[in-house]
Coordinates of C-alpha atoms and ligand atoms in Angstrom, one line a residue:
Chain H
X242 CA 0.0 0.0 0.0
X243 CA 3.1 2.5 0.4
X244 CA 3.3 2.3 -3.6
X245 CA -0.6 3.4 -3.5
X246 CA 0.9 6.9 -1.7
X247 CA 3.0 7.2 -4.2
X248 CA 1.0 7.1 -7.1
X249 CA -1.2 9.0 -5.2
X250 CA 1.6 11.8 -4.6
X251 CA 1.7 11.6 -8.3
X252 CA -1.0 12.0 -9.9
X253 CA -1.9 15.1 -7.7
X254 CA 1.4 16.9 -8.8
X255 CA 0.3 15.6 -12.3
X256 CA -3.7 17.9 -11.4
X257 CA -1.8 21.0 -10.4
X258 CA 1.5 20.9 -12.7
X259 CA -1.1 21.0 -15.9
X260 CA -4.1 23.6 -16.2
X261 CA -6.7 21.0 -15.7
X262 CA -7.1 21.3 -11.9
X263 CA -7.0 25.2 -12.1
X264 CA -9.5 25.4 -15.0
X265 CA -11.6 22.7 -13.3
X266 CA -11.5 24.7 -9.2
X267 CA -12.2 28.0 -10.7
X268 CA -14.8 27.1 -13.2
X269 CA -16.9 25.5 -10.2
X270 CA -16.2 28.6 -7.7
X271 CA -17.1 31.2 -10.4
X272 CA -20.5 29.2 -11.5
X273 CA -21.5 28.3 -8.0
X274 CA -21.3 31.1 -6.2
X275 CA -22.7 33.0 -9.7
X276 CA -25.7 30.5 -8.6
X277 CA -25.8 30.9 -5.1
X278 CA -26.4 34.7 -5.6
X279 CA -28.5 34.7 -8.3
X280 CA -30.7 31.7 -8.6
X281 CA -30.0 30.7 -5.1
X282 CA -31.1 34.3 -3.7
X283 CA -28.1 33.7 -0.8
X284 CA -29.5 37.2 0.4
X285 CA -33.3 36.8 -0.1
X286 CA -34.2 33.1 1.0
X287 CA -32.3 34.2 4.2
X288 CA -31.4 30.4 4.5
X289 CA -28.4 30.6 6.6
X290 CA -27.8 26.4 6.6
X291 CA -27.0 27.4 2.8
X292 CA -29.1 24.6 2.0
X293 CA -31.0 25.9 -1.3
X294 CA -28.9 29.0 -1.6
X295 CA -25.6 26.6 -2.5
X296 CA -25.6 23.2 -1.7
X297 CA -28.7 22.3 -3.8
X298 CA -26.7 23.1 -7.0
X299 CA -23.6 21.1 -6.3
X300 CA -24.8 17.8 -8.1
X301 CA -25.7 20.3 -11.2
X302 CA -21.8 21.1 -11.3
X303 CA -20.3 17.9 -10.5
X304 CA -22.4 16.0 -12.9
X305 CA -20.3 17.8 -15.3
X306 CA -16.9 18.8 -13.3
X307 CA -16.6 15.3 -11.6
X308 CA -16.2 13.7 -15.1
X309 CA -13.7 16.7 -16.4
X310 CA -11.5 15.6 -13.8
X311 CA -12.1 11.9 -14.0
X312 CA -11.8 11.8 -17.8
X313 CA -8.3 10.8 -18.4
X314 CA -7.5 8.9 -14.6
X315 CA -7.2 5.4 -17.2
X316 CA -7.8 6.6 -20.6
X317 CA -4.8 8.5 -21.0
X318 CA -2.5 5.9 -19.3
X319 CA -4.1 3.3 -21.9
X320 CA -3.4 6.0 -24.7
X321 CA 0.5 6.9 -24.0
X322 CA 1.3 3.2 -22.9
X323 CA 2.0 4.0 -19.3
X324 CA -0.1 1.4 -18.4
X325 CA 2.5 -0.8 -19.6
X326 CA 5.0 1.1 -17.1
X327 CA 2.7 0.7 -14.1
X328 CA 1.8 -2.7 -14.8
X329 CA 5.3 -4.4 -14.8
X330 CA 6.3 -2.1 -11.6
X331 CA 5.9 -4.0 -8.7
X332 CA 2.7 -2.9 -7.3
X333 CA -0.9 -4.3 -7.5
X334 CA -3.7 -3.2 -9.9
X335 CA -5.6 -2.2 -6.8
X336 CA -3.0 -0.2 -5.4
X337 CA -3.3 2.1 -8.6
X338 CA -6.8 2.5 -9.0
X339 CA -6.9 3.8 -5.0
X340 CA -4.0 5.9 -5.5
X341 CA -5.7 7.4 -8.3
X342 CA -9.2 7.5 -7.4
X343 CA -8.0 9.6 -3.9
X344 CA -5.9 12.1 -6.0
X345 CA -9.1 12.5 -8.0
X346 CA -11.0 13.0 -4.9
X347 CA -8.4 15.2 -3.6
X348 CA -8.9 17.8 -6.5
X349 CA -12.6 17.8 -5.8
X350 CA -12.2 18.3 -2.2
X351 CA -9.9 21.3 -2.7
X352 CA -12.6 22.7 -4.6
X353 CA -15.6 22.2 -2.3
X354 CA -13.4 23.7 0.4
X355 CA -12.5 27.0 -1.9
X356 CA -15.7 28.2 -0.7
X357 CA -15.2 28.2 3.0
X358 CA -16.3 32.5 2.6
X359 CA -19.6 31.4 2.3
X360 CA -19.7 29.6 5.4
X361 CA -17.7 32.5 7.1
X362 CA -19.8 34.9 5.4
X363 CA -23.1 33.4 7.0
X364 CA -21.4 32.7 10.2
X365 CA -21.3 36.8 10.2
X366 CA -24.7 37.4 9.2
X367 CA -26.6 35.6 11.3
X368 CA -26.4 32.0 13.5
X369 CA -26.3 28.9 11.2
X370 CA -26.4 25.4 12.4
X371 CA -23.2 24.6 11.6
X372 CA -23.2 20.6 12.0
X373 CA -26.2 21.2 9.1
X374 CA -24.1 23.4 7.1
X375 CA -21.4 20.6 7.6
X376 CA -23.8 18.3 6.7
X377 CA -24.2 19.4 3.4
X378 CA -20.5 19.8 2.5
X379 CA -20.2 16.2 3.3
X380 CA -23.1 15.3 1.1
X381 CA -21.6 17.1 -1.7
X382 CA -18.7 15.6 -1.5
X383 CA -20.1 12.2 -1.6
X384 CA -21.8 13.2 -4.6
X385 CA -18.8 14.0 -6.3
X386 CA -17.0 11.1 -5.7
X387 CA -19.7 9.3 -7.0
X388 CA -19.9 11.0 -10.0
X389 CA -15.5 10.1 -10.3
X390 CA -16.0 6.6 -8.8
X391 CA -18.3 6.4 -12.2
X392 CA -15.7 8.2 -14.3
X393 CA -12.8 6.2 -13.5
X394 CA -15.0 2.9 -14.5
X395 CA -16.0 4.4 -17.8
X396 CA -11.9 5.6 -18.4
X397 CA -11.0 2.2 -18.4
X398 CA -12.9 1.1 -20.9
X399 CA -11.9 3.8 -23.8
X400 CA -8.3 5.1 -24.3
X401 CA -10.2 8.1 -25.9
X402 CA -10.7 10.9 -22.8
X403 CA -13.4 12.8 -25.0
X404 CA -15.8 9.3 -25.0
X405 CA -15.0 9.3 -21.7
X406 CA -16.2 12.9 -20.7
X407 CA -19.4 12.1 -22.6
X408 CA -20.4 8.7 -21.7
X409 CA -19.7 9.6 -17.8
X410 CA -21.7 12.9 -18.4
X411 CA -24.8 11.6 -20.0
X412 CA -24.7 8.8 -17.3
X413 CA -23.8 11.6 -14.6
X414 CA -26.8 13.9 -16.0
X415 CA -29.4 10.6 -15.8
X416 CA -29.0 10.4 -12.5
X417 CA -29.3 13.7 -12.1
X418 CA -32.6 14.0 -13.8
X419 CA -34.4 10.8 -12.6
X420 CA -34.8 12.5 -9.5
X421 CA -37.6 14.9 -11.3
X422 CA -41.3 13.6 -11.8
X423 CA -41.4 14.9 -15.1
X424 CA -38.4 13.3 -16.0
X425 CA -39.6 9.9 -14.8
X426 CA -43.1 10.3 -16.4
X427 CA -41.5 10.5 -19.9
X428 CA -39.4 7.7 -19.4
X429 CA -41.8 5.7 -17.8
X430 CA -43.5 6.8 -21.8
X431 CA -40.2 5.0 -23.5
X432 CA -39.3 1.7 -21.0
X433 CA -41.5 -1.0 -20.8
X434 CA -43.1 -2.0 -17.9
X435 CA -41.1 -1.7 -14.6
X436 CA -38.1 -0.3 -16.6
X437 CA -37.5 2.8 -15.0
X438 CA -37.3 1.4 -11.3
X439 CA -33.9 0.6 -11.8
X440 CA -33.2 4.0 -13.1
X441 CA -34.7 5.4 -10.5
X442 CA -32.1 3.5 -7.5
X443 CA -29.5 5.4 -8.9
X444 CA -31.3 9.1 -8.7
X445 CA -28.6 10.6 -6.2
X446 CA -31.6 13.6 -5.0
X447 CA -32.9 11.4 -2.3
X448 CA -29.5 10.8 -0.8
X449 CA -28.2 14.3 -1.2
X450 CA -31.5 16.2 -0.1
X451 CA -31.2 14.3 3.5
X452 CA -27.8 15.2 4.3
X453 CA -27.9 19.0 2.5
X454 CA -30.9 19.5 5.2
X455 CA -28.5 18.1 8.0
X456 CA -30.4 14.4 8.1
X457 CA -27.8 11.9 8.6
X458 CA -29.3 8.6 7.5
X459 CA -27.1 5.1 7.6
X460 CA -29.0 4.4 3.8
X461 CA -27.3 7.2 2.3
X462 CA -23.8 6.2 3.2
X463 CA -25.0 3.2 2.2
X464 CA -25.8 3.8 -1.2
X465 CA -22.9 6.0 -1.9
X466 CA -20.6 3.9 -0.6
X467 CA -22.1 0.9 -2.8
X468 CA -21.9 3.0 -5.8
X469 CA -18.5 4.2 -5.2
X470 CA -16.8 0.4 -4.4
X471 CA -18.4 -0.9 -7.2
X472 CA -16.9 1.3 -9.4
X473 CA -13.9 0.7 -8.1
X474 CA -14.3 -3.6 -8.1
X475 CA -15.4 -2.8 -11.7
X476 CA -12.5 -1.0 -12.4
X477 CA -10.2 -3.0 -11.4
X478 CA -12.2 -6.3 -13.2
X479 CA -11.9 -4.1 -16.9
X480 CA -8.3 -2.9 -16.5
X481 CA -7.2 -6.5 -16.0
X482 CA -9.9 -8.1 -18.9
X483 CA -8.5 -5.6 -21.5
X484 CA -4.8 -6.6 -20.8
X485 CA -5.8 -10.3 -22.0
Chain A
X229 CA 17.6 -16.6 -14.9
X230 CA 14.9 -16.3 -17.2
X231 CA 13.2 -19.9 -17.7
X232 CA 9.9 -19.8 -19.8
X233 CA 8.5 -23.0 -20.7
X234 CA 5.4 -23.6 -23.1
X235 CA 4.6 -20.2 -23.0
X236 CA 1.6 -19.8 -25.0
X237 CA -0.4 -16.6 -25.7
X238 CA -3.8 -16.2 -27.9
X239 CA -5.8 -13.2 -28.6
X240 CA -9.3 -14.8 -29.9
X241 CA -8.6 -17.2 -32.4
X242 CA -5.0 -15.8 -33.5
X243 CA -1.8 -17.4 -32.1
X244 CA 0.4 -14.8 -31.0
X245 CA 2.7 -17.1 -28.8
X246 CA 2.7 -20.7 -30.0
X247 CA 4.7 -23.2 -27.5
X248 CA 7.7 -20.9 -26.5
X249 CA 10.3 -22.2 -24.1
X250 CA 13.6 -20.6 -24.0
X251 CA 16.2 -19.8 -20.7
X252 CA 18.5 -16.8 -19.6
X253 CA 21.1 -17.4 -17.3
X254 CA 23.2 -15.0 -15.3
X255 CA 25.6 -13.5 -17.8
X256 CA 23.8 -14.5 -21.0
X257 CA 22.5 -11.5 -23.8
X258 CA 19.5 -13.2 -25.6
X259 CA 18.8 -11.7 -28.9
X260 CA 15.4 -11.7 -29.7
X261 CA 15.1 -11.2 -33.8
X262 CA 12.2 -11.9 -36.0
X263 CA 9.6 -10.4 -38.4
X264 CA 7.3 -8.0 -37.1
X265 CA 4.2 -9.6 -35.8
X266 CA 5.9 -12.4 -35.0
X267 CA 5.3 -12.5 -31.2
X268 CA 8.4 -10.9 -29.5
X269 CA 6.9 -7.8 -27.7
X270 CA 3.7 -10.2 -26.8
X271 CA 6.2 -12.3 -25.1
X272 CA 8.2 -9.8 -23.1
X273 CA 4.8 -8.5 -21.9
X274 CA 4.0 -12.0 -20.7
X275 CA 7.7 -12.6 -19.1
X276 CA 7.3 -8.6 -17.5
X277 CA 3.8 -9.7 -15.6
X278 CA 1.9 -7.7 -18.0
X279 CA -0.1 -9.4 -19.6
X280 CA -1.6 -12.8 -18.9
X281 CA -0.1 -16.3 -20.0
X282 CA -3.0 -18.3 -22.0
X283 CA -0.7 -21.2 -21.0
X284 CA 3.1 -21.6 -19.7
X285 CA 5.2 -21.3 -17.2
X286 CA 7.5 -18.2 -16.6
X287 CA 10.3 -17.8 -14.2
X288 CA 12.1 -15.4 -13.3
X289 CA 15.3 -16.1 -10.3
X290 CA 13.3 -18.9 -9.3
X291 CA 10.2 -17.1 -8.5
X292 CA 7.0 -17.4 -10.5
X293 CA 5.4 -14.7 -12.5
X294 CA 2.2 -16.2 -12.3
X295 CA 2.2 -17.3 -8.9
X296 CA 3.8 -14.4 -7.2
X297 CA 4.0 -11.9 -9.5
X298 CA 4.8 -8.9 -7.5
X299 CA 7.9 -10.4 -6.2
X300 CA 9.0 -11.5 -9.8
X301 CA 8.2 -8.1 -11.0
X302 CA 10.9 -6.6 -8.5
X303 CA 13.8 -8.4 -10.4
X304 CA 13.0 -7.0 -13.9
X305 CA 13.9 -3.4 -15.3
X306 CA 11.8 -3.3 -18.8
X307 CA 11.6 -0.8 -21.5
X308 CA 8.4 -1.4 -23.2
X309 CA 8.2 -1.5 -26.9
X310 CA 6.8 2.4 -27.2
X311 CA 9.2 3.8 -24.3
X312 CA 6.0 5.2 -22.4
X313 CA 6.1 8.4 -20.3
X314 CA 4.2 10.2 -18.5
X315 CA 4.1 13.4 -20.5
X316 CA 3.6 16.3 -17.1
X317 CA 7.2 15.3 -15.5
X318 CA 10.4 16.3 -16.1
X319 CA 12.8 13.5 -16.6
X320 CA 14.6 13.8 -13.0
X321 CA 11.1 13.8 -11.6
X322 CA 10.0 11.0 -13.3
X323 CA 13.1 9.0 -12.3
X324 CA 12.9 9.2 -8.8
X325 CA 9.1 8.7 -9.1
X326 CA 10.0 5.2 -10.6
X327 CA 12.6 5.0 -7.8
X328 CA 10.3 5.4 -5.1
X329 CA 8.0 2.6 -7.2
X330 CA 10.6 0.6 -6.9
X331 CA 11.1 0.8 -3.2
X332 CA 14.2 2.8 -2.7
X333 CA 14.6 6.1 -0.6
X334 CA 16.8 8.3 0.8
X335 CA 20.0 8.7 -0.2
X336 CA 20.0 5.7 -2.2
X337 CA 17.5 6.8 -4.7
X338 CA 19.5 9.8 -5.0
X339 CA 22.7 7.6 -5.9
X340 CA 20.5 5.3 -8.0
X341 CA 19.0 8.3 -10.0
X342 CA 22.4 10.6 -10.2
X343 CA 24.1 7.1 -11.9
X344 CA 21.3 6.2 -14.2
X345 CA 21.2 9.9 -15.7
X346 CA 25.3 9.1 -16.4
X347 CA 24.7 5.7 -17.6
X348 CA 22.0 7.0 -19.8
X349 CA 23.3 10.1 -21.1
X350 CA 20.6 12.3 -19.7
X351 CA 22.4 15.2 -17.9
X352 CA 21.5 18.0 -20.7
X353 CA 17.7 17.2 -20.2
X354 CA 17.3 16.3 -16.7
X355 CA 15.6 19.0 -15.8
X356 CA 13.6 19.5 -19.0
X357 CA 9.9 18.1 -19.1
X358 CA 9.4 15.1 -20.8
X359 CA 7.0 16.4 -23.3
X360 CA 9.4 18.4 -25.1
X361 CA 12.2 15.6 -25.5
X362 CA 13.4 14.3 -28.4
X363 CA 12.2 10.6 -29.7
X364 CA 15.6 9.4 -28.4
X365 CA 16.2 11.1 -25.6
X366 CA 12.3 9.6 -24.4
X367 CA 13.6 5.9 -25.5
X368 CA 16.9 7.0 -23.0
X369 CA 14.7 8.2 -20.2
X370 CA 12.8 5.1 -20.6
X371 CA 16.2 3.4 -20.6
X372 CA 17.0 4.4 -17.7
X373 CA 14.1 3.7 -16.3
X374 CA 15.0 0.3 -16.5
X375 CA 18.1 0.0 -14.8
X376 CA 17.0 2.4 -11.9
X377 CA 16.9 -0.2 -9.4
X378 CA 20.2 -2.4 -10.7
X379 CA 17.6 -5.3 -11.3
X380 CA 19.5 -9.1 -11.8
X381 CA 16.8 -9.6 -15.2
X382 CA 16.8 -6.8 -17.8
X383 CA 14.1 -7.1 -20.6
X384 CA 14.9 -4.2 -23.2
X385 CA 12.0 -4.1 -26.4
X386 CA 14.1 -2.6 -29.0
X387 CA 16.0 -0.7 -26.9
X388 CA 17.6 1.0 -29.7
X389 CA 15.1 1.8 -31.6
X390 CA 15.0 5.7 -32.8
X391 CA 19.0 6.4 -31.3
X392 CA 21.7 8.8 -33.4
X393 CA 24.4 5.9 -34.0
X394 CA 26.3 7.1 -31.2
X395 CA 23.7 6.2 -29.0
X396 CA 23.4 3.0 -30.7
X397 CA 26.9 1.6 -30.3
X398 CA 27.0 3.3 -26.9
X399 CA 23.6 1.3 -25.3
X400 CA 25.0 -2.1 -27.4
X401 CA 28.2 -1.4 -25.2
X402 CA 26.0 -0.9 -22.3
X403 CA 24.2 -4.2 -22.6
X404 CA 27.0 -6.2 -23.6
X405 CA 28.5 -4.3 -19.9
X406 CA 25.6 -5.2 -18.2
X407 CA 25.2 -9.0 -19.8
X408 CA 28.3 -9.8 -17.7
X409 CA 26.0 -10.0 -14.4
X410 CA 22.8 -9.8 -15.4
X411 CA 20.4 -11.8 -17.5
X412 CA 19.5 -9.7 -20.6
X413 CA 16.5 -10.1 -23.2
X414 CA 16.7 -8.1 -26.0
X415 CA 14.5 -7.3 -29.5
X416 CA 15.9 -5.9 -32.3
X417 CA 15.7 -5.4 -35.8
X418 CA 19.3 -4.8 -36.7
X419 CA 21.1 -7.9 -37.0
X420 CA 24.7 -6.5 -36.3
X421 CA 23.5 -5.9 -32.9
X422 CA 23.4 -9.8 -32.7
X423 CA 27.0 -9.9 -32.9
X424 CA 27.6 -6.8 -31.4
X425 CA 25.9 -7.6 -28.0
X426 CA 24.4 -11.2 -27.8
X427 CA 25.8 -14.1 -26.5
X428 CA 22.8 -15.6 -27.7
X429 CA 20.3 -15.0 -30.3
X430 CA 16.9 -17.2 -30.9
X431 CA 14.9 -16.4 -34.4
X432 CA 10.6 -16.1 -33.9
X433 CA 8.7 -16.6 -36.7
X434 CA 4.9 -16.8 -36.0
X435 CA 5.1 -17.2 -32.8
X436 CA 7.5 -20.2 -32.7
X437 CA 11.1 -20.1 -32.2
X438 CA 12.9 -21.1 -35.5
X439 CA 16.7 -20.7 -35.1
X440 CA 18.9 -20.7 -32.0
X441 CA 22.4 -20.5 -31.3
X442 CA 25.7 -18.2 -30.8
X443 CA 25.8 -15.6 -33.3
X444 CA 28.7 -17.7 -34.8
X445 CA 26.5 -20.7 -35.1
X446 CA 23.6 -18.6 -36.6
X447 CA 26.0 -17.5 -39.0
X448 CA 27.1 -20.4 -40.1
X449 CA 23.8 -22.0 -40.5
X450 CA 23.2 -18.9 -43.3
X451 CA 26.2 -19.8 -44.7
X452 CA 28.1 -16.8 -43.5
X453 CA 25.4 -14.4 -43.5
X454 CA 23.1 -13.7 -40.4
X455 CA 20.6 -12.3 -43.0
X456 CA 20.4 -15.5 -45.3
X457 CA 19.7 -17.4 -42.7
X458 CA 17.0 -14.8 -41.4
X459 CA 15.3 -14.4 -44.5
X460 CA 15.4 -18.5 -44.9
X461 CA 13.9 -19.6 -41.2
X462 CA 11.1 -16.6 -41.3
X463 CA 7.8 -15.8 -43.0
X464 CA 7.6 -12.8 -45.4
X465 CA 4.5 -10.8 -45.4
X466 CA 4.1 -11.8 -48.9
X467 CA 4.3 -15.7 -48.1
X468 CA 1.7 -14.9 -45.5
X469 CA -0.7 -13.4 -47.3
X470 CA -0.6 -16.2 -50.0
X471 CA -1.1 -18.8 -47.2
Ligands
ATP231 N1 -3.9 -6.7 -27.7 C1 -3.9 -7.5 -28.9 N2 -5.0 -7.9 -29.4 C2 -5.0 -8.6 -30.5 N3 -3.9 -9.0 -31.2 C3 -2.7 -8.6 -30.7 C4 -2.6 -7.8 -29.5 N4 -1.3 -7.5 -29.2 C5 -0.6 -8.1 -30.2 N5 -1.4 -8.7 -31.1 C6 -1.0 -9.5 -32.3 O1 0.0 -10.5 -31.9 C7 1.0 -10.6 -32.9 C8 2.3 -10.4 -32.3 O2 2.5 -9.0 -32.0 P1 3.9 -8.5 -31.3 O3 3.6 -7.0 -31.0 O4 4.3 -9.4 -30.2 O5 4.9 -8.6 -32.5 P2 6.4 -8.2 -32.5 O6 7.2 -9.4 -32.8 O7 6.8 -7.4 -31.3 O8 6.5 -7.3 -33.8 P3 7.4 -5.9 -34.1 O9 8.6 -6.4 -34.7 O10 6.5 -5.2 -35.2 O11 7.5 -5.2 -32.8 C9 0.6 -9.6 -34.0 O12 0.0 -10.3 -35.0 C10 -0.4 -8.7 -33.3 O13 -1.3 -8.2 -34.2
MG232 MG1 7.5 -5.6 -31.0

């Protein structure tokens, strides 16, 4: 597990020696808080658990930022031949993928934290509950590495990041969307019968709307950490199938 | 130190890999020749832990790459066929990155790094980023890659390939150097690196070894010409296609 750390050390010098990390952390500050002060009405809802004002659009972001960041975790080792480097270094499959995945997360986390004004700002303005507020940092967290956990799986079937970015977006986006009626009333149109119950397992609102109000339920960490794992099994099961 | 046996290696219905056995022992540079496609890099990736066996036995110092590969794996340096990088580091960075991989630390990783940049040539571009290097100065940092960690089995994929011929004589003097206490596996294209480097030198064609012997005795057998004898024991695309 020490070579996990270092691949780990790695890849995160590898985020923040190239523009992508930048591009990605500023791109999600600028369009959240743009969201939290104008859609969100941060000074009209007067919602100082920052509940609807900010955390409700984190899943909007991530379902496109998580994948942006996850895009080229496998595809672009596949691509240059890298893979071919890491495989014969003595260190396990597994190792890689959790050194990986964490530097991924890592990224992500460093983003969600770049908005600790907020939280100072409503700390000023009036009396938050700040195990709530905490609450719903954690759940957008989980919901990012969700959305990574899902684009590291899809990376290592394509050596091509860009069919990467858009198969882990559209899936990103579904289960986004399944968590709106209308959504599931038009699909319910195109499945067949009892089709769109499996879809609807993977919405990630119900999860995410407990912990943003400060509701910490066992199911949700559940359910995200089921998501996540298999990913990562799933992972690991491709990247060795494809060297065969 | 090298002891394959039977190794076989399919991808759907095609034969990459057909019944391979051949052995490197301490002090022995295997040549690897043979036509393209015939199996060599498939091989290498097999005896490197890469990629799985269909059937066969590989061993390297006694240890079993399919059994316990991750201890096998710590006895080989290998420079893959495409000399693989990864493209953000600079080509100190990426050395002692490998170093670490490779479980050394401290001072000795400096020592280990500072000696393969000599070995290797690399001083001019250490500091450079390895997306700006040259083809042959990537196929030396990927060289050096290899040796980083002094391993006893060295398994080199055309390590030539894409050198000035400075750099070519200089890494055939390098291997022969190294072949003194090491077990070497080499691929190439260029038959006078046969004589120039290999104690040893095994023809593939389709998968199957076809010729094996000293470079002397390969001669021989083509009547005084290593290339006769190539061109005689191995397929041409055109005699494939017709079959
Ligand atoms: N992943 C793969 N899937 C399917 N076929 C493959 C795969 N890798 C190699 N092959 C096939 O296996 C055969 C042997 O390829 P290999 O790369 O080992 O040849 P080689 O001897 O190294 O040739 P060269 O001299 O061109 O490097 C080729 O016919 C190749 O097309
Ligand atoms: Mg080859």
């Amino acid at each position: 597990m020490k070579t996990a750390l270092t691949i780990y050390q790695r890849e995160l010098t590898a985020y923040f020696t190239q523009p992508t990390a930048y591009a990605i952390i500023v791109i999600y500050l600028l369009l959240s808080m743009g969201l939290t002060f104008t859609f969100g009405g941060f000074f009209r809802v007067g919602d100082a658990n920052l509940a609807y004002p900010h955390f409700y659009w984190n899943p909007w972001l991530f379902m496109l930022l998580a994948p942006a960041i996850g895009m080229g975790l496998w595809s672009d080792e596949q691509r240059t031949g890298t893979i071919e480097l890491l495989g014969t270094l003595p260190t396990s499959t597994w190792s890689a993928i959790v050194g990986k995945y964490l530097a991924a997360a890592t990224v992500c986390l460093v983003a969600i934290a770049l908005t600790f004004p907020l939280w100072i700002s409503v700390n000023d303005l009036g009396d938050p509950d700040n195990l709530t507020i905490f609450s719903g940092y954690l759940g957008s967290f989980l919901v990012c590495c969700t959305f990574l956990a899902i684009t590291m799986l899809v990376s290592a079937f394509t050596r091509d990041q860009v069919v990467c970015l858009i198969v882990s977006v559209a899936i990103c986006v579904l289960m986004v969307m399944i968590g709106f009626d209308t959504v599931v009333i038009e699909l319910t149109k195109i499945l067949p019968e009892g089709g769109v119950e499996p879809f609807i397992a993977f919405g990630v609102w119900d999860h995410f709307n407990s912990l943003m109000r400060g509701a910490f339920r066992f199911q949700d960490f559940v359910w995200f950490a089921s998501i996540i794992v298999a990913s990562l099994f799933g992972t690991s099961a491709i990247l060795t199938a494809r060297r065969s | 130190m090298i002891d394959v046996k039977n190794l076989t290696k399919r991808f759907g219905p095609k034969l990459a890999v057909d019944d391979l056995s051949f052995a490197v022992k301490k002090g022995e540079v295997l040549g690897f020749l043979g036509p393209n496609g015939a199996g060599k890099s498939t091989t290498m990736r097999m005896v490197t832990g890469f990629s799985p066996v269909s059937t066969g036995q590989i061993e390297i110092c006694g240890i079993s790459m399919i059994d316990d590969p991750q201890t096998a794996k710590r006895k080989i340096g290998y420079l893959p066929e495409s000399a693989p990088l990864y493209n953000d580091m600079t080509v100190t960075s990426f050395l002692n990155w490998i170093a670490k991989m490779r479980g050394l630390s401290g001072s000795t990783r400096k020592e280990a790094v500072a000696k393969v940049i000599e070995t290797c040539f690399l001083e001019q571009v250490a500091r450079q980023s390895i997306d700006t290097l040259s083809k042959g100065y990537r196929h030396r940092t990927c060289l050096a890659q290899s040796l980083i960690h002094d391993p006893e089995v060295l398994i080199l994929d055309e390590p030539t390939d894409g050198l000035d011929p400075n750099q070519k004589h200089e890494v055939r003097k390098l291997i022969k150097e190294l072949g003194k206490e090491k077990a070497v596996l080499f691929s190439t294209h260029i038959l006078e690196e046969v004589e120039a480097a290999c104690t040893r030198a095994v023809i593939v064609d389709q998968g199957k070894i076809v010729a094996d012997g000293t470079p002397s005795e390969l001669k021989d057998q083509g009547n005084g010409s290593l290339y006769d004898l190539f061109h005689k024991v191995t397929t041409t695309d055109a005699q494939a296609a017709a079959a």
